[in-house]
Coordinates of C-alpha atoms in Angstrom, one line a residue:
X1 CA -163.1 -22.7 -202.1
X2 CA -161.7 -24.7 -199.0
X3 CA -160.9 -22.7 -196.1
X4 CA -158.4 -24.2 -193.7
X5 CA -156.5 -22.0 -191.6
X6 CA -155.4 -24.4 -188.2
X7 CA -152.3 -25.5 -187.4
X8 CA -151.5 -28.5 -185.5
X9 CA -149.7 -27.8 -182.6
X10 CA -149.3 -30.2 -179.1
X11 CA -152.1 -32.4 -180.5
X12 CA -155.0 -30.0 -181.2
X13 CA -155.8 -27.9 -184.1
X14 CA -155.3 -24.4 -183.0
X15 CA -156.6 -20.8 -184.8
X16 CA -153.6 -18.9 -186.2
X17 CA -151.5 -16.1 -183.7
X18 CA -152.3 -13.8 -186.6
X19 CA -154.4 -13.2 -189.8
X20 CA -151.8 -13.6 -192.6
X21 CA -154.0 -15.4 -195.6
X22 CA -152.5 -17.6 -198.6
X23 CA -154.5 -18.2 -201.6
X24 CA -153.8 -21.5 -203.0
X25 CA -154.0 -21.8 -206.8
X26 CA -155.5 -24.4 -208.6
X27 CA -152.9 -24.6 -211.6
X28 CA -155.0 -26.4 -214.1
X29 CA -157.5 -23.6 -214.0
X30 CA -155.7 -20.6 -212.2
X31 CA -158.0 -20.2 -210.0
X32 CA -158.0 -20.0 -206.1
X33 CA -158.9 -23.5 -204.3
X34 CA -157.9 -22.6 -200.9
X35 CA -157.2 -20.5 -197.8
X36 CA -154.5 -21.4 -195.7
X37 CA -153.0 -18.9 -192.8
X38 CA -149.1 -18.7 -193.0
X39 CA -147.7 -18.9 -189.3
X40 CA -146.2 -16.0 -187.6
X41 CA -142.9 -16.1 -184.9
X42 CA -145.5 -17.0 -182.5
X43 CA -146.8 -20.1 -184.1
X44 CA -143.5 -21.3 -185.2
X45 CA -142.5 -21.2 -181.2
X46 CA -145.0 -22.6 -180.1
X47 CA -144.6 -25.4 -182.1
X48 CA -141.4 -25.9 -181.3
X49 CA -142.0 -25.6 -177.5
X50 CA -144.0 -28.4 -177.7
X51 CA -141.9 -30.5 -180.1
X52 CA -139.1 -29.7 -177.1
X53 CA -141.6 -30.5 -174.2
X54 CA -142.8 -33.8 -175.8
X55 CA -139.4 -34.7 -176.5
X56 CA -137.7 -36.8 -173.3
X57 CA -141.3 -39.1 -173.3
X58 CA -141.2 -40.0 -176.8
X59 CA -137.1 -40.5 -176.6
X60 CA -138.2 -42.6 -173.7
X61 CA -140.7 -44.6 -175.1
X62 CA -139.6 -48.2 -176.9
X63 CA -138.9 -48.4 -180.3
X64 CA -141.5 -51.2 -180.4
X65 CA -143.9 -48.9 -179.7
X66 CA -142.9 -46.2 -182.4
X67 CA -143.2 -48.8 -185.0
X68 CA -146.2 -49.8 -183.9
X69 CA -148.1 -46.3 -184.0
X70 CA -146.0 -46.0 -187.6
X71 CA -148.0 -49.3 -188.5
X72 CA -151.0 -47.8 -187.3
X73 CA -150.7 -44.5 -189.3
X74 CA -150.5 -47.2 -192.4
X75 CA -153.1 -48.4 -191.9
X76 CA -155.4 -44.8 -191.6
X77 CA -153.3 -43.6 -195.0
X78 CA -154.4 -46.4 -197.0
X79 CA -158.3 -45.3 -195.8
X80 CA -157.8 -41.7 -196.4
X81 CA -155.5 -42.2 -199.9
X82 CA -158.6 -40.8 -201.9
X83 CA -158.2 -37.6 -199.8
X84 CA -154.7 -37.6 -200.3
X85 CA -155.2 -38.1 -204.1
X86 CA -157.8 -35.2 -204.5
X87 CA -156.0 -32.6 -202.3
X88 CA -152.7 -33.2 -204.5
X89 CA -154.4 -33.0 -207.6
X90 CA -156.4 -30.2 -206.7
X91 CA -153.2 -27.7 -205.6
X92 CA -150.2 -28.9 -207.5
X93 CA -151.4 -30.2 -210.3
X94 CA -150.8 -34.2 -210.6
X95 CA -153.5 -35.7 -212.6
X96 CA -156.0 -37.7 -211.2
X97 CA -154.6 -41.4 -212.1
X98 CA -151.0 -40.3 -211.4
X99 CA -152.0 -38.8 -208.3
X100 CA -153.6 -41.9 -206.9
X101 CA -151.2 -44.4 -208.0
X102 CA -147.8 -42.8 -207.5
X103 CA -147.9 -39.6 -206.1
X104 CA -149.9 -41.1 -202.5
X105 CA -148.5 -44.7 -203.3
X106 CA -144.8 -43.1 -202.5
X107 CA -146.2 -42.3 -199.2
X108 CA -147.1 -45.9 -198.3
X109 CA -143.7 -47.4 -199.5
X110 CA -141.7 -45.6 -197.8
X111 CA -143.3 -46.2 -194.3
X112 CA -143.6 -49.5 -194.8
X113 CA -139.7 -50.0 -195.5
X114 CA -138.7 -47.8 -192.5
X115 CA -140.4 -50.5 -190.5
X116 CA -138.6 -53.3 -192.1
X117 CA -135.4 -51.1 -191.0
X118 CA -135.7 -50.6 -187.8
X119 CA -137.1 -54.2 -186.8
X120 CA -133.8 -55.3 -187.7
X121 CA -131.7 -52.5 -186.9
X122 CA -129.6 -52.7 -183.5
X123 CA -130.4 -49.2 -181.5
X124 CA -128.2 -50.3 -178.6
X125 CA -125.4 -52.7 -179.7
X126 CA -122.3 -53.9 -178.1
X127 CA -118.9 -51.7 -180.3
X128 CA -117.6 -55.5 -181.1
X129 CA -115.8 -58.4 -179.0
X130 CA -113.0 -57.0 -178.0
X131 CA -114.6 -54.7 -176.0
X132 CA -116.9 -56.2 -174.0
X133 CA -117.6 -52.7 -171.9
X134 CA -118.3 -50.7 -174.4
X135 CA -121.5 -50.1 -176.8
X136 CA -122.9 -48.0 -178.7
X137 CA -126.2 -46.6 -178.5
X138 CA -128.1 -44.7 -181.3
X139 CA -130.2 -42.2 -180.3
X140 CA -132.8 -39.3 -181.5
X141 CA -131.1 -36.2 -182.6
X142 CA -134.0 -34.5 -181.0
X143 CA -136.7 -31.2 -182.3
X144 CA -136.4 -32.1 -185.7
X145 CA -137.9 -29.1 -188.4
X146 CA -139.3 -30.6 -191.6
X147 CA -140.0 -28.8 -194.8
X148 CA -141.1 -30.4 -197.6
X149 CA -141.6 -29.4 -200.9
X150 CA -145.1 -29.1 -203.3
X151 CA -144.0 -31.4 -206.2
X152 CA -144.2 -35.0 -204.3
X153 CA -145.4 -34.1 -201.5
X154 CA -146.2 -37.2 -199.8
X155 CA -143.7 -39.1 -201.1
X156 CA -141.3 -36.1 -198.9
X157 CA -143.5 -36.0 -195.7
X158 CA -143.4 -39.9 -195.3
X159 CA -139.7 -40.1 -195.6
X160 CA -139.3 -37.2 -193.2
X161 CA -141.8 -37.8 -190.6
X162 CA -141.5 -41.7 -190.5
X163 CA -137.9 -41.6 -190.1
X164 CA -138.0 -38.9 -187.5
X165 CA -141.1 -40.8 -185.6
X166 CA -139.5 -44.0 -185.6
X167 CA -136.2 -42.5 -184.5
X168 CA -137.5 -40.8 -181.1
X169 CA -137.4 -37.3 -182.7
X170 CA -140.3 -35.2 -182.3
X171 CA -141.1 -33.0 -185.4
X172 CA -142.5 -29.6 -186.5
X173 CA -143.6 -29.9 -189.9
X174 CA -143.8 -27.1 -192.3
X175 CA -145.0 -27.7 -195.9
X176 CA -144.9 -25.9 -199.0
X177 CA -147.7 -23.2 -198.7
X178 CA -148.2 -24.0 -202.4
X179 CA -149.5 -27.5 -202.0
X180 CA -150.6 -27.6 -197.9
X181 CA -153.8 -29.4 -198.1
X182 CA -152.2 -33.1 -198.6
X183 CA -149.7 -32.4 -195.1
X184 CA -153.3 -31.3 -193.3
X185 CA -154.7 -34.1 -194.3
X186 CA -151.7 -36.1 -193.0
X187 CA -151.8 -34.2 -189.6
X188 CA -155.1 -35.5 -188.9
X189 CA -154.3 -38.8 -189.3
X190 CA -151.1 -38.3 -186.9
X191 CA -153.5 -37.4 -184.9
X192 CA -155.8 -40.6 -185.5
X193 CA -152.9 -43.0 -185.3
X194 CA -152.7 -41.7 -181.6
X195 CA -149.2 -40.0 -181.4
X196 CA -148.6 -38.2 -178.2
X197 CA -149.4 -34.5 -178.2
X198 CA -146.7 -32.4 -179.5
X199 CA -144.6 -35.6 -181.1
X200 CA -145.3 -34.1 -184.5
X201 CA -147.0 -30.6 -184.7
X202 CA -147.6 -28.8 -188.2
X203 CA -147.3 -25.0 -189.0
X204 CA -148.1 -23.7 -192.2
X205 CA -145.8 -20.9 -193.8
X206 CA -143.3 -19.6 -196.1
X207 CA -139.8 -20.2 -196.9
X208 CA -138.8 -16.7 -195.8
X209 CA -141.3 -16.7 -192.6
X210 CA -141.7 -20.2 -191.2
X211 CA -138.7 -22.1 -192.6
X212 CA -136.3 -19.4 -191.9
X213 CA -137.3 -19.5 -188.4
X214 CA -137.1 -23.2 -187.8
X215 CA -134.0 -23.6 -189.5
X216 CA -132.6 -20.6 -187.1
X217 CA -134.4 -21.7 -184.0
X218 CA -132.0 -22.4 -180.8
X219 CA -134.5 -25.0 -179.7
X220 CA -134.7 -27.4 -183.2
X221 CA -131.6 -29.8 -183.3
X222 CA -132.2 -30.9 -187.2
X223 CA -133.6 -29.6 -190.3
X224 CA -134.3 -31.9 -193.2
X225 CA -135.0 -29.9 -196.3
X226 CA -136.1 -30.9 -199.6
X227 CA -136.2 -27.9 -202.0
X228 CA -134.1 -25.5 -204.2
X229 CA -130.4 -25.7 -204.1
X230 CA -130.7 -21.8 -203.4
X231 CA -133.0 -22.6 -200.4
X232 CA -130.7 -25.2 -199.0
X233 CA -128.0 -22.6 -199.4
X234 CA -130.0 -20.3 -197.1
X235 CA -131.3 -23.1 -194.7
X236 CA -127.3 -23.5 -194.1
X237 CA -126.5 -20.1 -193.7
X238 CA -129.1 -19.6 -191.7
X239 CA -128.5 -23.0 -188.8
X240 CA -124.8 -22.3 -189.0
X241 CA -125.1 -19.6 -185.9
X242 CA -126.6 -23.0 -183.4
X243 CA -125.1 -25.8 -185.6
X244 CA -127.3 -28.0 -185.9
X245 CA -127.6 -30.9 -187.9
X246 CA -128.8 -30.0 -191.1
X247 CA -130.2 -32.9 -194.2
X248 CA -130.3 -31.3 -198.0
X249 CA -132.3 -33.0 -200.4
X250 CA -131.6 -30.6 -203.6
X251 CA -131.7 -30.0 -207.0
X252 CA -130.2 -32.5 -209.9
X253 CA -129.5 -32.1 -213.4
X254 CA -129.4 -36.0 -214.3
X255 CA -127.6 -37.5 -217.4
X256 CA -129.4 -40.5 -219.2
X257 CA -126.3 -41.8 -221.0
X258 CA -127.4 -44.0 -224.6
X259 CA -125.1 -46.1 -225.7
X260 CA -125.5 -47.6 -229.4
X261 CA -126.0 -50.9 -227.7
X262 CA -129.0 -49.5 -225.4
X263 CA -132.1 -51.8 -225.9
X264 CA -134.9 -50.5 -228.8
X265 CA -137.2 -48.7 -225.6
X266 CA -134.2 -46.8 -224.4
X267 CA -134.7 -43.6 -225.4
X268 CA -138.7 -43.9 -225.3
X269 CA -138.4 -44.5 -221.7
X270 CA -136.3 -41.9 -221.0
X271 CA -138.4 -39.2 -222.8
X272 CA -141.2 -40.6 -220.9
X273 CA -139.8 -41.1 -217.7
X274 CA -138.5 -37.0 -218.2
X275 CA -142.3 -36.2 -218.6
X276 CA -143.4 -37.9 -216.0
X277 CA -144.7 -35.3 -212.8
X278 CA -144.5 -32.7 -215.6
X279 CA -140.8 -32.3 -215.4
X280 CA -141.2 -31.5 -211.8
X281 CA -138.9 -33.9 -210.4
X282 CA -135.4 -33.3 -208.9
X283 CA -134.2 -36.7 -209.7
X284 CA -135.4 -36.2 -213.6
X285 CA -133.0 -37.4 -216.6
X286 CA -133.1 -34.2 -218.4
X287 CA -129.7 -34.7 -220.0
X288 CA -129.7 -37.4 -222.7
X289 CA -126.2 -38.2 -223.9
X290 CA -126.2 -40.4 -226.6
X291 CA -123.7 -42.3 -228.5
X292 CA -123.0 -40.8 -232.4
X293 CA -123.6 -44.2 -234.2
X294 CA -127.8 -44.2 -233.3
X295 CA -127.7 -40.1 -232.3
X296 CA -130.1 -38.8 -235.1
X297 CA -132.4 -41.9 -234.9
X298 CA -132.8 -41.2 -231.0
X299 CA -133.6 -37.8 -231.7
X300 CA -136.2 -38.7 -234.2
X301 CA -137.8 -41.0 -231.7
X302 CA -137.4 -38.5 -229.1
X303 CA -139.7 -36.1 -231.0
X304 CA -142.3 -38.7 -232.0
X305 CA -142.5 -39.4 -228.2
X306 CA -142.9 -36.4 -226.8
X307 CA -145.2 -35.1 -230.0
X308 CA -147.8 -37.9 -228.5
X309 CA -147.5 -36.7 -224.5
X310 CA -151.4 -35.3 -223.8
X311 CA -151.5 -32.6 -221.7
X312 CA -154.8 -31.7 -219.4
X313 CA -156.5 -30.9 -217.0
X314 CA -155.2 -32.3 -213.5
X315 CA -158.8 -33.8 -212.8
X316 CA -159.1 -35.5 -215.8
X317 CA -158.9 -39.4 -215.6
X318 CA -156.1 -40.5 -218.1
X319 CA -153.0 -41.1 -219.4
X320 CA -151.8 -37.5 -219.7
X321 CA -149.2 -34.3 -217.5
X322 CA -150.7 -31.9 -216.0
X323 CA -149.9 -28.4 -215.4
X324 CA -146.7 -26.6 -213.6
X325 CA -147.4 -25.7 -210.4
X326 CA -147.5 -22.2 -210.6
X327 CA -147.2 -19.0 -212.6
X328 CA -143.3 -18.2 -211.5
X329 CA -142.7 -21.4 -212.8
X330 CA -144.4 -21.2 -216.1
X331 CA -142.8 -18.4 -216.7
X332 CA -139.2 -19.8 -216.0
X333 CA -139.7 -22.7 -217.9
X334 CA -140.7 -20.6 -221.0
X335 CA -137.8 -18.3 -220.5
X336 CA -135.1 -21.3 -220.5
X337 CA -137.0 -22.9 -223.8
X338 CA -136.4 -19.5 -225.6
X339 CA -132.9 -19.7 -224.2
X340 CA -132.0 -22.6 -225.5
X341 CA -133.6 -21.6 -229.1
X342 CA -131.9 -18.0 -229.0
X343 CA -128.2 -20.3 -227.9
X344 CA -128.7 -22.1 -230.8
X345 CA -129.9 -25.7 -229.3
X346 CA -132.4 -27.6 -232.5
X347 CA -135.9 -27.4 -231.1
X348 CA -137.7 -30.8 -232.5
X349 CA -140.5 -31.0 -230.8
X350 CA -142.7 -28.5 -228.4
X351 CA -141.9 -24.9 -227.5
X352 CA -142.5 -21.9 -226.2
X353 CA -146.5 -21.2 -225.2
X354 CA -149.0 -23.3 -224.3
X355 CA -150.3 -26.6 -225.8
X356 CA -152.7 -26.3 -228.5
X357 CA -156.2 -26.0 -227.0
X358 CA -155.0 -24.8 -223.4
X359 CA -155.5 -21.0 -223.4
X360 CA -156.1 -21.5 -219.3
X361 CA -154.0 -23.1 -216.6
X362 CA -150.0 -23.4 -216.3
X363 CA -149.7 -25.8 -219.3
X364 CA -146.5 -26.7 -221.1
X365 CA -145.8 -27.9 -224.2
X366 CA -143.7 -31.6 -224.0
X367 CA -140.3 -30.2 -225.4
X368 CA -137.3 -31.5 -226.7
X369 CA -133.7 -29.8 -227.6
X370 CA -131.6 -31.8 -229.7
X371 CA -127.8 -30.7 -230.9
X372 CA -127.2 -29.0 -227.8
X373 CA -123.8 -29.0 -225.8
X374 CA -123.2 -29.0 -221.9
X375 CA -122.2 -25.3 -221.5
X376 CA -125.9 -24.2 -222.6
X377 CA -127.9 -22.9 -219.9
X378 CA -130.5 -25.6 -220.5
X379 CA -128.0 -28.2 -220.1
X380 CA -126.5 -26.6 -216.7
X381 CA -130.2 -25.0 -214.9
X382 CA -132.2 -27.6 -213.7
X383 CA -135.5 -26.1 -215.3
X384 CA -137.9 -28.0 -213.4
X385 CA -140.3 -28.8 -216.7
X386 CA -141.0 -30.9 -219.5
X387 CA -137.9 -30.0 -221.3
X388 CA -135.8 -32.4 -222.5
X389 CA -132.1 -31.8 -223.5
X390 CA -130.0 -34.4 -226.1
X391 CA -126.5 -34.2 -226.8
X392 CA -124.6 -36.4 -228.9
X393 CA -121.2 -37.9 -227.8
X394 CA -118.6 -40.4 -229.2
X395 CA -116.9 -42.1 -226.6
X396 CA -117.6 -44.0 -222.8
X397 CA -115.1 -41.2 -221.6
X398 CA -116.7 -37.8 -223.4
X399 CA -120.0 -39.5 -222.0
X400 CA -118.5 -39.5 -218.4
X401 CA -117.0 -36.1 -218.4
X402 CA -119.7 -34.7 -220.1
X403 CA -122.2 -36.2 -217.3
X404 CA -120.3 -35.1 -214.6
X405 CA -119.5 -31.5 -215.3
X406 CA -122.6 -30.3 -213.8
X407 CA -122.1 -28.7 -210.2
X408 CA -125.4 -31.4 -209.2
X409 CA -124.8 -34.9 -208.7
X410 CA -128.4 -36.9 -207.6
X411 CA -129.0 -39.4 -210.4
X412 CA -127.8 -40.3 -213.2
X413 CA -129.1 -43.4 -216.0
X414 CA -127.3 -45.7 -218.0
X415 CA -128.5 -47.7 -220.8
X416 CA -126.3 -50.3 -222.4
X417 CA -126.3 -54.1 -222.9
X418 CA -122.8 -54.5 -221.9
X419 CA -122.3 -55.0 -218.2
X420 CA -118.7 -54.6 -217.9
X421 CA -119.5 -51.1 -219.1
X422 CA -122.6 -50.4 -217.2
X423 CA -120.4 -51.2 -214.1
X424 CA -118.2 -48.9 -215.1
X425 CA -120.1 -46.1 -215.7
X426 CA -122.2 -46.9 -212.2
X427 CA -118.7 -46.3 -210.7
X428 CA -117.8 -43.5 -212.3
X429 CA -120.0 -41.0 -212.7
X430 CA -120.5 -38.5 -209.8
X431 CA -123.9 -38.8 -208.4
X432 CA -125.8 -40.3 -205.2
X433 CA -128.2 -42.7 -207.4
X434 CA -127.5 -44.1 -210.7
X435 CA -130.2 -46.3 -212.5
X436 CA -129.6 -48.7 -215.4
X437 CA -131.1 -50.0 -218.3
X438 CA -134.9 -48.8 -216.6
X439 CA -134.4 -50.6 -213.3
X440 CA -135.4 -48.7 -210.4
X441 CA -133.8 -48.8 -207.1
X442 CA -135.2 -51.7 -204.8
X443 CA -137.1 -51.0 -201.4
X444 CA -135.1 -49.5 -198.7
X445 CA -132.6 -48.2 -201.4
X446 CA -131.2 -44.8 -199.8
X447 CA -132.1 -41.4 -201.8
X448 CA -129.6 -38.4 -201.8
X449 CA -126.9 -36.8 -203.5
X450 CA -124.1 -35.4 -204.3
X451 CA -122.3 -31.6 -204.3
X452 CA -125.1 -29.1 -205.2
X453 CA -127.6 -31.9 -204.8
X454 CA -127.3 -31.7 -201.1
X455 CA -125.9 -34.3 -198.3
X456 CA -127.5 -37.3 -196.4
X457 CA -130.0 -40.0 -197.7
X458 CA -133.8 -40.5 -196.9
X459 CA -135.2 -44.3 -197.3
X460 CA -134.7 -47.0 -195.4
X461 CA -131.7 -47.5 -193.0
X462 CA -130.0 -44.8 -194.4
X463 CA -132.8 -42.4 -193.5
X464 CA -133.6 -43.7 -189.8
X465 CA -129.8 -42.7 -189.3
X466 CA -129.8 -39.2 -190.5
X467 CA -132.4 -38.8 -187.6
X468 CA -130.1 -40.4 -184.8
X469 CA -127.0 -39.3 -183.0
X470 CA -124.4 -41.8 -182.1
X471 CA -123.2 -42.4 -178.6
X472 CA -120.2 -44.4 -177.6
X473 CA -120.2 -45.4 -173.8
X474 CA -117.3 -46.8 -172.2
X475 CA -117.2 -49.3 -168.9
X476 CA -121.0 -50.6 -169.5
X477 CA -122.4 -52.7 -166.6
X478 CA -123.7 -55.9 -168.0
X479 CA -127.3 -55.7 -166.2

């Protein structure tokens, strides 16, 4: 059992204001791994004091310098990844290999490209030639509150906290309570890297303790949220009364749209790629539309794929998911897999309970729905799991109406061989990201969405200028 109850607050580790203890559950063996203490009132404003206090130094100091302490924390990440790996494993379930390779290589990407950014980005530009008095300088936003969610969880911290650092903000961070032993991890080397007391502080809590108080706090000018669209619904509600800026990073229910042209590994790499994380991804392709002409062949290969997914034991080394990350969520996954079977979807592979062998750990079975149409609710709730939908369509128009009548719009996937239409659909369908023929977005590319699936973009530029406020000056003195 670990026992870590600090927070990090104006560059010391600091005892608790209160006793209020969190068991953290391994999920592969149900089991507590952890003591954390969730924050109180107290701790949240006192982290935010400082964030405030530190704020006109670190506004103040060059953006050379910024980058360079970013560089620095790169440095002291790639040193400490094997922590990172173990701690992610250990509390929300990523196996081992995954863990290690994607789950804390996400972290390191994503600071590196910030840096690329802002060397070339212009923070104090002229507004253009023909004014030559006038510029326009981008500034930090300010106390920026960051909570982050437990299913990539440093793949979220990096692309909060590197943007804000780099930007001038200064930062209270508050991770999920379900997986905090990765962000404690990454506080301590804050800390190492040499960031100025109370730049970036961390506070460990819950939704309805710590997050609602930073996102109502008078003092914090930003929140960046990744989470549930029903938490970002809240978060809103609740910043409205100070109006402050506030960044959604929400749910998705993505369409993988098959034509009959789609190359042969089309529809195994979009079974796999749904699997991937367990299910646990917001930006998953859980909707596979797929043209009528090669329909029953894709749902035959569809089973056989995910019929041959292993499923174990996060610490196992291996090819292989691991468990969900909790007990709520095992249990909403298996009530939208009876849902579908009792609305009359064709289950053709997985299922209700857990995999055979696995009578211990939040374990579920690799599933796949075929037959099913968009108005069932596992073709409308984002479920969060290994749980694949199909449904057939005829036409590049049913497919685009049928991908877009979703109230989410994050990513979507195209696979086809004709790239006229691939354009087209790219154009057409209603989502932040779209991804085609298995080609990932390239580095720097800006993540966000659409409607439900929240508003602004983390990544790159984009995400350096969520965290700064524009300021148009007239009559500048040339100096």
């Amino acid at each position: 059992m670990i026992e870590k109850r600090d927070f990090y607050i104006n560059g010391k580790w600091v005892a608790p204001s209160a006793a209020n203890d969190f068991q953290v559950i391994n999920p592969s063996t149900e089991e507590p791994c952890a003591v954390i203490s969730l924050g109180s009132e107290a701790d949240t404003n006192a982290a935010v004091a400082a964030a405030k206090a530190a704020l006109p130094g670190w506004m103040e100091t060059p953006v050379e310098e910024r980058i360079a302490l970013v560089e620095k924390l790169i440095e002291i990440y790639q040193t400490r990844a094997e922590d990172l790996a173990q701690a992610m494993s250990l509390e929300m379930g990523a196996p081992i290999d995954m863990s290690r390779t994607q789950q804390v290589g996400a972290g390191t990407w994503h600071l590196k490209n910030f840096i690329r950014a802002a060397k070339a980005f212009q923070f104090d530009r002229p507004l253009g030639d023909h004014a030559p008095n006038d510029r326009i300088i981008y500034e930090a936003v300010g106390v920026a509150a960051l909570i982050t969610p437990w299913n990539w969880p440093m793949n979220q911290v990096t692309l909060k906290v590197g943007a804000a650092a780099i930007a001038g903000c200064t930062m209270v961070l508050k991770p999920s309570e379900q997986s905090p032993l990765n962000a404690m991890i990454f506080a301590e080397m804050m800390d190492e890297a040499g960031f100025p007391a109370g730049v970036f502080n961390l506070v460990n809590g819950d939704g309805v303790g710590v997050g609602s108080q930073l996102s109502g706090h008078p003092d914090v000018d930003m929140v960046s949220f990744t989470g549930s669209t029903r938490a970002g619904t809240a978060i809103s509600k609740n910043a409205a009364d100070t109006l402050k800026k506030v960044h959604l990073e929400l749910g998705g229910k993505g369409a993988n749209v098959v034509f009959a042209d789609a190359d042969e590994k089309a529809v195994k790499r979009g079974v796999l790629h749904m699997m991937n994380n367990t299910g646990q991804s917001c930006n998953a392709p859980s909707r596979m539309l797929v043209q009528r002409p090669i329909y029953d062949q894709a749902v035959e290969t569809a089973a056989e794929v995910a019929n041959k997914v292993a499923v174990g034991p996060a610490q196992d080394e291996g090819r292989h998911i691991g468990p969900v990350v909790n007990e709520v969520q095992w249990g909403k996954i298996q009530d939208l897999i009876q849902k579908g079977i009792d609305e009359g979807a064709r289950l053709v592979a997985g299922g209700t309970g857990r995999p055979e062998g696995l009578n211990k750990g939040y374990y579920v079975r690799p599933t796949v729905f075929a037959d099913a149409n968009n108005q069932m609710t596992i073709a409308r709730e984002e479920i969060f799991g290994p749980v694949l939908t199909m449904i057939p369509f005829d036409t590049e128009e049913e497919a685009i109406e049928i991908a877009n009548d979703t109230p989410y719009g994050l990513t979507n996937y195209v696979q086809t061989q004709d790239g006229a239409r691939a354009n087209r659909m790219a154009r057409h369908l209603r989502s932040g990201m779209v991804e085609m023929n298995g080609q990932s977005r390239a580095a720097g590319s800006p993540f966000g969405g659409m409607k439900q699936s929240g508003n602004g973009r983390e990544g790159g530029l984009w995400g350096l200028e969520d965290f700064l406020e524009v300021k148009a000056v007239g009559g500048w003195t040339a100096e």
